[in-house]
mmCIF file of C-alpha atoms in Angstrom:
data_model
loop_
_atom_site.group_PDB
_atom_site.id
_atom_site.type_symbol
_atom_site.label_atom_id
_atom_site.label_comp_id
_atom_site.label_asym_id
_atom_site.label_seq_id
_atom_site.Cartn_x
_atom_site.Cartn_y
_atom_site.Cartn_z
ATOM 1 C CA MET A 1 63.221 77.747 97.012
ATOM 2 C CA GLY A 2 66.426 76.065 98.114
ATOM 3 C CA SER A 3 69.947 76.392 96.735
ATOM 4 C CA LEU A 4 73.057 74.349 96.102
ATOM 5 C CA LYS A 5 74.778 76.184 98.933
ATOM 6 C CA GLU A 6 72.066 74.981 101.332
ATOM 7 C CA LEU A 7 72.309 71.448 99.958
ATOM 8 C CA LEU A 8 76.081 71.322 100.449
ATOM 9 C CA SER A 9 75.683 72.712 103.953
ATOM 10 C CA LEU A 10 73.201 69.940 104.751
ATOM 11 C CA ALA A 11 75.566 67.356 103.264
ATOM 12 C CA GLN A 12 78.399 68.629 105.443
ATOM 13 C CA SER A 13 76.180 68.383 108.531
ATOM 14 C CA GLN A 14 75.675 64.659 107.841
ATOM 15 C CA VAL A 15 79.384 63.748 107.880
ATOM 16 C CA GLY A 16 79.997 61.009 110.428
ATOM 17 C CA TYR A 17 76.498 59.503 110.326
ATOM 18 C CA GLN A 18 76.736 55.715 110.631
ATOM 19 C CA GLU A 19 74.315 53.154 109.324
ATOM 20 C CA LYS A 20 72.460 51.017 111.862
ATOM 21 C CA LYS A 21 72.158 47.333 112.594
ATOM 22 C CA SER A 22 68.378 47.654 112.996
ATOM 23 C CA ALA A 23 65.576 50.213 112.718
ATOM 24 C CA ALA A 24 66.383 51.624 116.174
ATOM 25 C CA SER A 25 68.073 55.004 116.813
ATOM 26 C CA LEU A 26 67.950 56.000 113.159
ATOM 27 C CA ASP A 27 68.381 59.698 113.955
ATOM 28 C CA ASP A 28 71.379 59.169 116.242
ATOM 29 C CA PHE A 29 74.672 59.689 114.396
ATOM 30 C CA HIS A 30 76.551 56.918 116.213
ATOM 31 C CA GLY A 31 73.971 54.966 118.238
ATOM 32 C CA ASN A 32 73.073 51.407 117.193
ATOM 33 C CA ALA A 33 75.828 51.446 114.567
ATOM 34 C CA GLY A 34 76.032 48.198 112.638
ATOM 35 C CA TYR A 35 76.334 46.612 109.237
ATOM 36 C CA ASN A 36 72.746 46.115 108.090
ATOM 37 C CA ASN A 37 72.185 49.286 106.038
ATOM 38 C CA TYR A 38 69.415 50.813 108.159
ATOM 39 C CA THR A 39 69.354 54.625 107.903
ATOM 40 C CA LYS A 40 67.148 57.639 108.517
ATOM 41 C CA TYR A 41 67.535 58.459 104.823
ATOM 42 C CA ALA A 42 65.747 55.295 103.685
ATOM 43 C CA ARG A 43 63.080 55.810 106.361
ATOM 44 C CA ASP A 44 62.321 59.326 105.162
ATOM 45 C CA VAL A 45 62.217 58.365 101.484
ATOM 46 C CA ASN A 46 59.816 55.549 102.384
ATOM 47 C CA ASN A 47 57.665 58.061 104.248
ATOM 48 C CA TRP A 48 57.547 60.222 101.114
ATOM 49 C CA GLY A 49 55.865 57.334 99.309
ATOM 50 C CA LEU A 50 58.959 56.303 97.357
ATOM 51 C CA ALA A 51 61.223 53.243 97.535
ATOM 52 C CA GLY A 52 63.721 53.975 100.281
ATOM 53 C CA CYS A 53 64.998 50.387 100.189
ATOM 54 C CA GLN A 54 65.705 50.156 103.911
ATOM 55 C CA GLY A 55 68.300 47.522 104.746
ATOM 56 C CA GLN A 56 69.992 47.826 101.357
ATOM 57 C CA PRO A 57 73.008 49.868 100.098
ATOM 58 C CA TRP A 58 72.070 53.526 100.518
ATOM 59 C CA CYS A 59 74.608 55.758 98.752
ATOM 60 C CA ALA A 60 72.058 56.721 96.085
ATOM 61 C CA THR A 61 69.144 57.087 98.491
ATOM 62 C CA TYR A 62 71.247 59.476 100.561
ATOM 63 C CA GLN A 63 71.860 61.753 97.576
ATOM 64 C CA PHE A 64 68.155 61.878 96.731
ATOM 65 C CA TRP A 65 67.374 62.588 100.394
ATOM 66 C CA LEU A 66 69.669 65.641 100.320
ATOM 67 C CA GLU A 67 67.936 66.934 97.199
ATOM 68 C CA ALA A 68 64.436 66.395 98.584
ATOM 69 C CA LYS A 69 65.225 67.947 101.961
ATOM 70 C CA ILE A 70 66.343 71.197 100.333
ATOM 71 C CA PHE A 71 64.105 71.446 97.266
ATOM 72 C CA GLY A 72 61.116 69.241 98.131
ATOM 73 C CA VAL A 73 60.291 65.819 96.734
ATOM 74 C CA ASP A 74 58.734 66.948 93.441
ATOM 75 C CA THR A 75 61.622 69.232 92.525
ATOM 76 C CA ALA A 76 64.102 66.567 93.616
ATOM 77 C CA LEU A 77 62.437 64.109 91.244
ATOM 78 C CA SER A 78 62.728 66.664 88.449
ATOM 79 C CA HIS A 79 66.397 67.231 89.266
ATOM 80 C CA PHE A 80 66.946 63.465 89.073
ATOM 81 C CA CYS A 81 65.121 63.322 85.707
ATOM 82 C CA MET A 82 62.428 61.072 87.185
ATOM 83 C CA LYS A 83 58.761 60.926 88.123
ATOM 84 C CA ARG A 84 57.053 59.117 90.971
ATOM 85 C CA SER A 85 55.892 56.480 88.485
ATOM 86 C CA ASN A 86 59.432 55.572 87.417
ATOM 87 C CA TYR A 87 61.380 56.426 90.566
ATOM 88 C CA SER A 88 64.642 54.498 90.774
ATOM 89 C CA ALA A 89 66.954 56.863 92.643
ATOM 90 C CA TYR A 90 68.002 53.979 94.868
ATOM 91 C CA ASN A 91 70.282 52.609 92.128
ATOM 92 C CA CYS A 92 73.440 54.357 90.920
ATOM 93 C CA PHE A 93 73.343 53.263 87.296
ATOM 94 C CA SER A 94 69.590 53.814 87.008
ATOM 95 C CA ILE A 95 70.258 57.401 88.052
ATOM 96 C CA TYR A 96 73.002 57.756 85.451
ATOM 97 C CA ASP A 97 70.749 56.260 82.749
ATOM 98 C CA ALA A 98 67.983 58.725 83.601
ATOM 99 C CA PHE A 99 70.393 61.658 83.329
ATOM 100 C CA ALA A 100 71.864 60.284 80.105
ATOM 101 C CA ALA A 101 68.397 59.953 78.554
ATOM 102 C CA ALA A 102 67.764 63.596 79.449
ATOM 103 C CA GLY A 103 71.073 64.684 77.931
ATOM 104 C CA LYS A 104 72.506 65.597 81.355
ATOM 105 C CA ALA A 105 75.260 62.993 81.717
ATOM 106 C CA SER A 106 78.845 64.156 81.271
ATOM 107 C CA LYS A 107 82.459 63.145 81.628
ATOM 108 C CA THR A 108 83.253 66.565 83.097
ATOM 109 C CA PRO A 109 82.256 67.544 86.662
ATOM 110 C CA LYS A 110 80.326 70.690 87.528
ATOM 111 C CA ALA A 111 79.200 72.300 90.765
ATOM 112 C CA GLY A 112 76.893 70.069 92.787
ATOM 113 C CA CYS A 113 76.778 67.245 90.246
ATOM 114 C CA LEU A 114 76.535 63.580 91.133
ATOM 115 C CA VAL A 115 79.561 61.395 90.479
ATOM 116 C CA VAL A 116 78.947 57.746 89.594
ATOM 117 C CA PHE A 117 81.712 55.215 90.193
ATOM 118 C CA ARG A 118 82.225 52.013 88.231
ATOM 119 C CA HIS A 119 81.872 49.848 91.353
ATOM 120 C CA SER A 120 78.203 50.875 91.715
ATOM 121 C CA HIS A 121 78.640 53.805 94.052
ATOM 122 C CA ILE A 122 77.575 57.450 93.872
ATOM 123 C CA GLY A 123 78.585 60.695 95.573
ATOM 124 C CA ARG A 124 78.133 64.465 95.316
ATOM 125 C CA VAL A 125 80.804 66.845 93.999
ATOM 126 C CA THR A 126 81.244 69.635 96.559
ATOM 127 C CA ALA A 127 84.320 71.364 95.117
ATOM 128 C CA ILE A 128 86.710 71.219 92.166
ATOM 129 C CA ARG A 129 90.300 72.386 92.570
ATOM 130 C CA ASN A 130 93.599 71.766 90.828
ATOM 131 C CA GLY A 131 92.368 68.772 88.858
ATOM 132 C CA ARG A 132 90.704 67.096 91.843
ATOM 133 C CA ILE A 133 87.089 66.675 92.812
ATOM 134 C CA TYR A 134 85.976 66.822 96.436
ATOM 135 C CA THR A 135 82.924 64.780 97.350
ATOM 136 C CA ASN A 136 80.353 64.056 100.013
ATOM 137 C CA GLU A 137 79.274 60.401 100.015
ATOM 138 C CA GLY A 138 76.967 58.110 101.941
ATOM 139 C CA ASN A 139 77.480 54.378 102.486
ATOM 140 C CA THR A 140 81.227 54.801 102.076
ATOM 141 C CA SER A 141 84.249 53.602 104.026
ATOM 142 C CA ALA A 142 85.617 55.785 106.805
ATOM 143 C CA LEU A 143 88.430 53.901 108.507
ATOM 144 C CA TYR A 144 89.333 50.435 109.669
ATOM 145 C CA GLY A 145 86.360 48.929 111.483
ATOM 146 C CA ASP A 146 83.912 50.385 108.967
ATOM 147 C CA SER A 147 84.402 47.512 106.569
ATOM 148 C CA ASN A 148 81.058 47.725 104.790
ATOM 149 C CA GLY A 149 81.342 51.421 104.100
ATOM 150 C CA GLY A 150 78.575 52.474 106.450
ATOM 151 C CA THR A 151 79.364 56.161 106.923
ATOM 152 C CA VAL A 152 78.764 59.619 105.440
ATOM 153 C CA LYS A 153 82.189 61.033 104.631
ATOM 154 C CA ASN A 154 83.994 63.696 102.591
ATOM 155 C CA LYS A 155 86.561 62.343 100.116
ATOM 156 C CA ASP A 156 88.594 63.523 97.134
ATOM 157 C CA TYR A 157 89.827 62.071 93.847
ATOM 158 C CA ALA A 158 91.631 63.041 90.673
ATOM 159 C CA ALA A 159 88.983 64.301 88.250
ATOM 160 C CA GLY A 160 90.206 61.736 85.728
ATOM 161 C CA ASP A 161 90.219 58.804 88.158
ATOM 162 C CA SER A 162 89.649 55.592 86.174
ATOM 163 C CA ASN A 163 87.081 54.435 88.732
ATOM 164 C CA ILE A 164 84.756 57.318 87.832
ATOM 165 C CA PHE A 165 82.072 56.237 85.343
ATOM 166 C CA GLY A 166 80.642 59.693 84.758
ATOM 167 C CA TYR A 167 78.869 62.728 86.162
ATOM 168 C CA CYS A 168 75.171 63.614 86.402
ATOM 169 C CA LEU A 169 74.649 67.348 85.935
ATOM 170 C CA ILE A 170 71.999 69.313 87.840
ATOM 171 C CA ASP A 171 71.397 72.969 87.019
ATOM 172 C CA TYR A 172 71.584 75.116 90.137
ATOM 173 C CA GLN A 173 71.252 78.881 89.825
ATOM 174 C CA ASP A 174 73.912 79.482 92.463
ATOM 175 C CA ALA A 175 76.337 76.819 91.216
ATOM 176 C CA GLY A 176 78.729 79.273 89.595
ATOM 177 C CA ASN A 177 79.352 80.994 92.921
ATOM 178 C CA THR A 178 79.729 77.823 94.944
ATOM 179 C CA VAL A 179 82.591 75.848 93.499
ATOM 180 C CA THR A 180 84.277 77.668 90.595
ATOM 181 C CA ASP A 181 83.962 81.185 89.282
ATOM 182 C CA ASN A 182 83.375 82.187 85.666
ATOM 183 C CA ASN A 183 87.099 82.259 84.957
ATOM 184 C CA GLY A 184 87.603 78.723 86.233
ATOM 185 C CA LYS A 185 89.621 79.909 89.221
ATOM 186 C CA ASP A 186 89.459 78.097 92.531
ATOM 187 C CA THR A 187 87.022 79.550 95.009
ATOM 188 C CA VAL A 188 86.023 78.681 98.546
ATOM 189 C CA ASP A 189 83.151 76.337 99.322
ATOM 190 C CA PRO A 190 82.328 77.336 102.931
ATOM 191 C CA THR A 191 80.630 73.995 103.622
ATOM 192 C CA ASN A 192 83.675 71.893 102.764
ATOM 193 C CA PRO A 193 86.408 71.511 105.409
ATOM 194 C CA GLU A 194 88.874 70.904 102.589
ATOM 195 C CA THR A 195 88.438 74.502 101.440
ATOM 196 C CA SER A 196 87.422 76.532 104.450
ATOM 197 C CA GLY A 197 89.303 77.696 107.496
ATOM 198 C CA SER A 198 88.507 79.971 110.401
ATOM 199 C CA ASN A 199 89.312 82.918 108.151
ATOM 200 C CA GLY A 200 87.267 81.554 105.229
ATOM 201 C CA GLY A 201 90.408 80.800 103.193
ATOM 202 C CA ASN A 202 91.888 77.666 101.742
ATOM 203 C CA THR A 203 94.564 77.212 104.383
ATOM 204 C CA ALA A 204 96.823 74.340 105.369
ATOM 205 C CA ALA A 205 95.557 74.740 108.930
ATOM 206 C CA ALA A 206 91.996 74.041 107.786
ATOM 207 C CA VAL A 207 93.097 70.794 106.138
ATOM 208 C CA VAL A 208 94.897 69.708 109.310
ATOM 209 C CA THR A 209 91.865 70.535 111.449
ATOM 210 C CA ALA A 210 89.530 68.551 109.196
ATOM 211 C CA ARG A 211 91.824 65.518 109.169
ATOM 212 C CA VAL A 212 92.314 65.546 112.949
ATOM 213 C CA GLU A 213 88.583 65.948 113.552
ATOM 214 C CA SER A 214 87.913 62.943 111.311
ATOM 215 C CA TYR A 215 90.561 60.968 113.177
ATOM 216 C CA GLN A 216 89.133 61.932 116.582
ATOM 217 C CA ARG A 217 85.660 60.894 115.439
ATOM 218 C CA TRP A 218 86.928 57.503 114.415
ATOM 219 C CA LEU A 219 88.759 56.981 117.709
ATOM 220 C CA ASN A 220 85.564 57.810 119.599
ATOM 221 C CA THR A 221 83.442 55.589 117.391
ATOM 222 C CA TRP A 222 85.491 52.417 117.618
ATOM 223 C CA TYR A 223 87.428 52.783 120.876
ATOM 224 C CA GLU A 224 85.177 54.933 123.059
ATOM 225 C CA GLU A 225 85.123 52.600 126.056
ATOM 226 C CA LEU A 226 88.884 52.117 126.010
ATOM 227 C CA ILE A 227 89.433 55.878 125.710
ATOM 228 C CA LYS A 228 87.040 56.612 128.569
ATOM 229 C CA LYS A 229 88.829 54.065 130.726
ATOM 230 C CA CYS A 230 92.281 55.448 129.950
ATOM 231 C CA ILE A 231 91.775 59.220 129.792
ATOM 232 C CA GLY A 232 88.470 59.691 131.622
ATOM 233 C CA ASN A 233 86.101 60.655 128.796
ATOM 234 C CA ARG A 234 85.649 60.512 125.053
ATOM 235 C CA LEU A 235 87.597 62.922 122.906
ATOM 236 C CA GLU A 236 86.247 66.303 121.982
ATOM 237 C CA GLU A 237 86.064 66.264 118.192
ATOM 238 C CA ASP A 238 87.547 69.719 117.803
ATOM 239 C CA GLY A 239 90.292 69.067 115.266
ATOM 240 C CA ILE A 240 93.005 69.893 117.793
ATOM 241 C CA TYR A 241 95.739 67.317 118.383
ATOM 242 C CA GLY A 242 96.462 67.936 122.043
ATOM 243 C CA ALA A 243 97.562 65.756 124.949
ATOM 244 C CA LYS A 244 94.227 63.904 125.176
ATOM 245 C CA THR A 245 94.199 62.915 121.523
ATOM 246 C CA ARG A 246 97.835 61.892 121.732
ATOM 247 C CA ASN A 247 97.194 59.797 124.851
ATOM 248 C CA ALA A 248 94.078 58.230 123.331
ATOM 249 C CA SER A 249 96.106 57.343 120.228
ATOM 250 C CA LEU A 250 98.786 55.694 122.347
ATOM 251 C CA ALA A 251 96.183 53.804 124.388
ATOM 252 C CA VAL A 252 94.646 52.382 121.216
ATOM 253 C CA TRP A 253 98.116 51.571 119.845
ATOM 254 C CA LYS A 254 98.973 49.644 123.008
ATOM 255 C CA ASP A 255 95.621 47.863 122.985
ATOM 256 C CA VAL A 256 96.199 46.678 119.409
ATOM 257 C CA MET A 257 99.728 45.540 120.216
ATOM 258 C CA ASN A 258 98.376 43.552 123.188
ATOM 259 C CA ARG A 259 95.504 41.926 121.315
ATOM 260 C CA LEU A 260 97.146 41.210 117.991
ATOM 261 C CA TYR A 261 100.820 40.806 118.800
ATOM 262 C CA GLY A 262 100.855 39.256 122.267
ATOM 263 C CA CYS A 263 102.332 42.235 124.097
ATOM 264 C CA SER A 264 101.634 43.203 127.717
ATOM 265 C CA LEU A 265 101.539 46.989 127.612
ATOM 266 C CA THR A 266 99.438 49.225 129.866
ATOM 267 C CA PRO A 267 97.104 51.350 127.695
ATOM 268 C CA ALA A 268 96.525 53.906 130.462
ATOM 269 C CA ASP A 269 100.278 54.567 130.763
ATOM 270 C CA THR A 270 100.953 57.681 128.684
ATOM 271 C CA SER A 271 104.678 57.020 128.199
ATOM 272 C CA PHE A 272 106.283 55.380 125.176
ATOM 273 C CA GLY A 273 109.047 53.513 126.950
ATOM 274 C CA GLU A 274 111.413 50.663 126.241
ATOM 275 C CA LYS A 275 108.652 48.031 126.366
ATOM 276 C CA CYS A 276 106.788 49.983 123.674
ATOM 277 C CA ARG A 277 109.901 50.192 121.507
ATOM 278 C CA GLU A 278 110.377 46.446 121.876
ATOM 279 C CA ALA A 279 106.742 45.853 120.963
ATOM 280 C CA ALA A 280 106.981 48.162 117.927
ATOM 281 C CA GLY A 281 109.700 45.928 116.531
ATOM 282 C CA LYS A 282 107.192 43.099 116.144
ATOM 283 C CA VAL A 283 105.363 44.775 113.272
ATOM 284 C CA LEU A 284 106.924 47.163 110.778
ATOM 285 C CA LEU A 285 104.425 49.300 108.895
ATOM 286 C CA ARG A 286 105.233 49.899 105.252
ATOM 287 C CA LYS A 287 103.508 50.539 101.950
ATOM 288 C CA GLY A 288 100.689 48.007 101.616
ATOM 289 C CA SER A 289 99.949 47.746 105.356
ATOM 290 C CA ASP A 290 96.399 48.440 106.508
ATOM 291 C CA GLY A 291 94.333 48.475 109.679
ATOM 292 C CA THR A 292 94.246 50.404 112.929
ATOM 293 C CA LEU A 293 97.990 51.005 113.238
ATOM 294 C CA PRO A 294 98.279 52.754 109.844
ATOM 295 C CA ALA A 295 95.199 54.803 110.765
ATOM 296 C CA ILE A 296 96.925 55.993 113.943
ATOM 297 C CA ALA A 297 100.030 56.870 111.945
ATOM 298 C CA GLU A 298 97.942 58.791 109.400
ATOM 299 C CA GLY A 299 96.160 60.696 112.152
ATOM 300 C CA ILE A 300 99.376 61.761 113.884
ATOM 301 C CA LEU A 301 101.171 62.592 110.633
ATOM 302 C CA ALA A 302 98.169 64.668 109.544
ATOM 303 C CA ALA A 303 98.132 66.482 112.890
ATOM 304 C CA LYS A 304 101.809 67.314 112.497
ATOM 305 C CA GLY A 305 101.247 68.634 108.971
ATOM 306 C CA TYR A 306 103.044 65.911 107.013
ATOM 307 C CA TYR A 307 100.083 63.981 105.619
ATOM 308 C CA LYS A 308 97.226 65.621 103.728
ATOM 309 C CA GLY A 309 95.376 62.614 102.336
ATOM 310 C CA ASN A 310 92.274 60.841 103.599
ATOM 311 C CA ILE A 311 92.616 58.948 106.852
ATOM 312 C CA ASP A 312 91.620 55.585 105.441
ATOM 313 C CA ALA A 313 93.821 53.106 107.348
ATOM 314 C CA ALA A 314 95.691 52.206 104.165
ATOM 315 C CA PHE A 315 99.453 52.741 103.951
ATOM 316 C CA GLY A 316 99.807 54.040 100.406
ATOM 317 C CA SER A 317 102.324 56.138 98.501
ATOM 318 C CA SER A 318 101.201 59.416 100.073
ATOM 319 C CA VAL A 319 101.604 57.974 103.580
ATOM 320 C CA GLU A 320 105.032 56.647 102.673
ATOM 321 C CA ALA A 321 106.068 60.082 101.395
ATOM 322 C CA ALA A 322 104.789 61.694 104.611
ATOM 323 C CA VAL A 323 106.737 59.183 106.713
ATOM 324 C CA ARG A 324 109.944 59.871 104.796
ATOM 325 C CA GLN A 325 109.488 63.621 105.211
ATOM 326 C CA PHE A 326 108.823 63.179 108.933
ATOM 327 C CA GLN A 327 111.847 60.893 109.345
ATOM 328 C CA LYS A 328 114.093 63.385 107.568
ATOM 329 C CA LYS A 329 112.881 66.183 109.833
ATOM 330 C CA LYS A 330 113.570 64.073 112.930
ATOM 331 C CA GLY A 331 116.995 62.878 111.775
ATOM 332 C CA LEU A 332 115.883 59.264 111.366
ATOM 333 C CA GLU A 333 116.660 56.801 108.601
ATOM 334 C CA CYS A 334 114.434 57.868 105.684
ATOM 335 C CA ASP A 335 113.171 54.439 104.649
ATOM 336 C CA GLY A 336 109.423 55.146 104.731
ATOM 337 C CA ILE A 337 108.926 52.310 107.207
ATOM 338 C CA ILE A 338 107.386 52.877 110.639
ATOM 339 C CA GLY A 339 109.341 50.962 113.262
ATOM 340 C CA PRO A 340 110.403 51.600 116.885
ATOM 341 C CA ASP A 341 112.289 54.848 116.231
ATOM 342 C CA THR A 342 109.584 56.379 114.063
ATOM 343 C CA TRP A 343 106.784 55.386 116.455
ATOM 344 C CA GLY A 344 108.819 56.866 119.285
ATOM 345 C CA ALA A 345 109.130 60.160 117.399
ATOM 346 C CA LEU A 346 105.431 60.159 116.447
ATOM 347 C CA PHE A 347 104.394 59.738 120.078
ATOM 348 C CA GLY A 348 107.187 61.986 121.357
#
């Protein structure tokens, strides 16, 4: 029969899948990664006799794929307010129009609903807590290096975010027990790392683990060869910020400083010495900075419990606040800017 709980579990299992540059290795999460919008989701929808639109943006196709995998194609079509003859679940606004025509479009999120964004993007609401929605999305940005948004990723937003166009409501029998209870109180979604910990509770440790795991996955994806060369093998994506993840972070930091800022640091050297401090003075990270260096800062700050936002390689207000808190704890100048002293403390 299928259930929302099963669908959200499947969605969680897809986190980290990267689109491909060609039709090869479609089932491999990281193999043949590229920027040409080839995915296993489009392949499967094509095989079901529908328009998978391979090689085109796939955020909508991914959401239909989840539905069809759990409930079957015919029920998925019914859930999307469509028939085979008018299938258009490859387009975000066509989906919203179909739901609106059926009286199932809303400005208020519910368990398992689809969320449509104004910039022609769609995701799935996995949890609702404290005025925020938590989502699972395909064809979305992960971190720096994923410029076309070619990844499946969990994200979160304010429920009233101005970029949200509306919600598409699907009636699931188990929805009331998955995201919110009948009294509107927060409950645990066991498939969402934002809400679940080893003890099944909504703990700060679970948030840290999820952020670090995401950060480790990104390091492996974009710097695997460098990491293997410097620490011997790729990182275990276990959500634990230990010596290997720290050393891999420093190796990538040194590599970036060498390539972009003309430094001559040794990535395999695990110390943050005077040459590193001198190099760090060449680029001061502050609000508005983006790229690999802010991503490293986010990952380390998240691991240390100061930053709880998405690791998106963008130095925003929440990163600045985390930096100030970290600097205060370490007895540094609380200016929210990452320079030699702050980098030294982060890698210390």
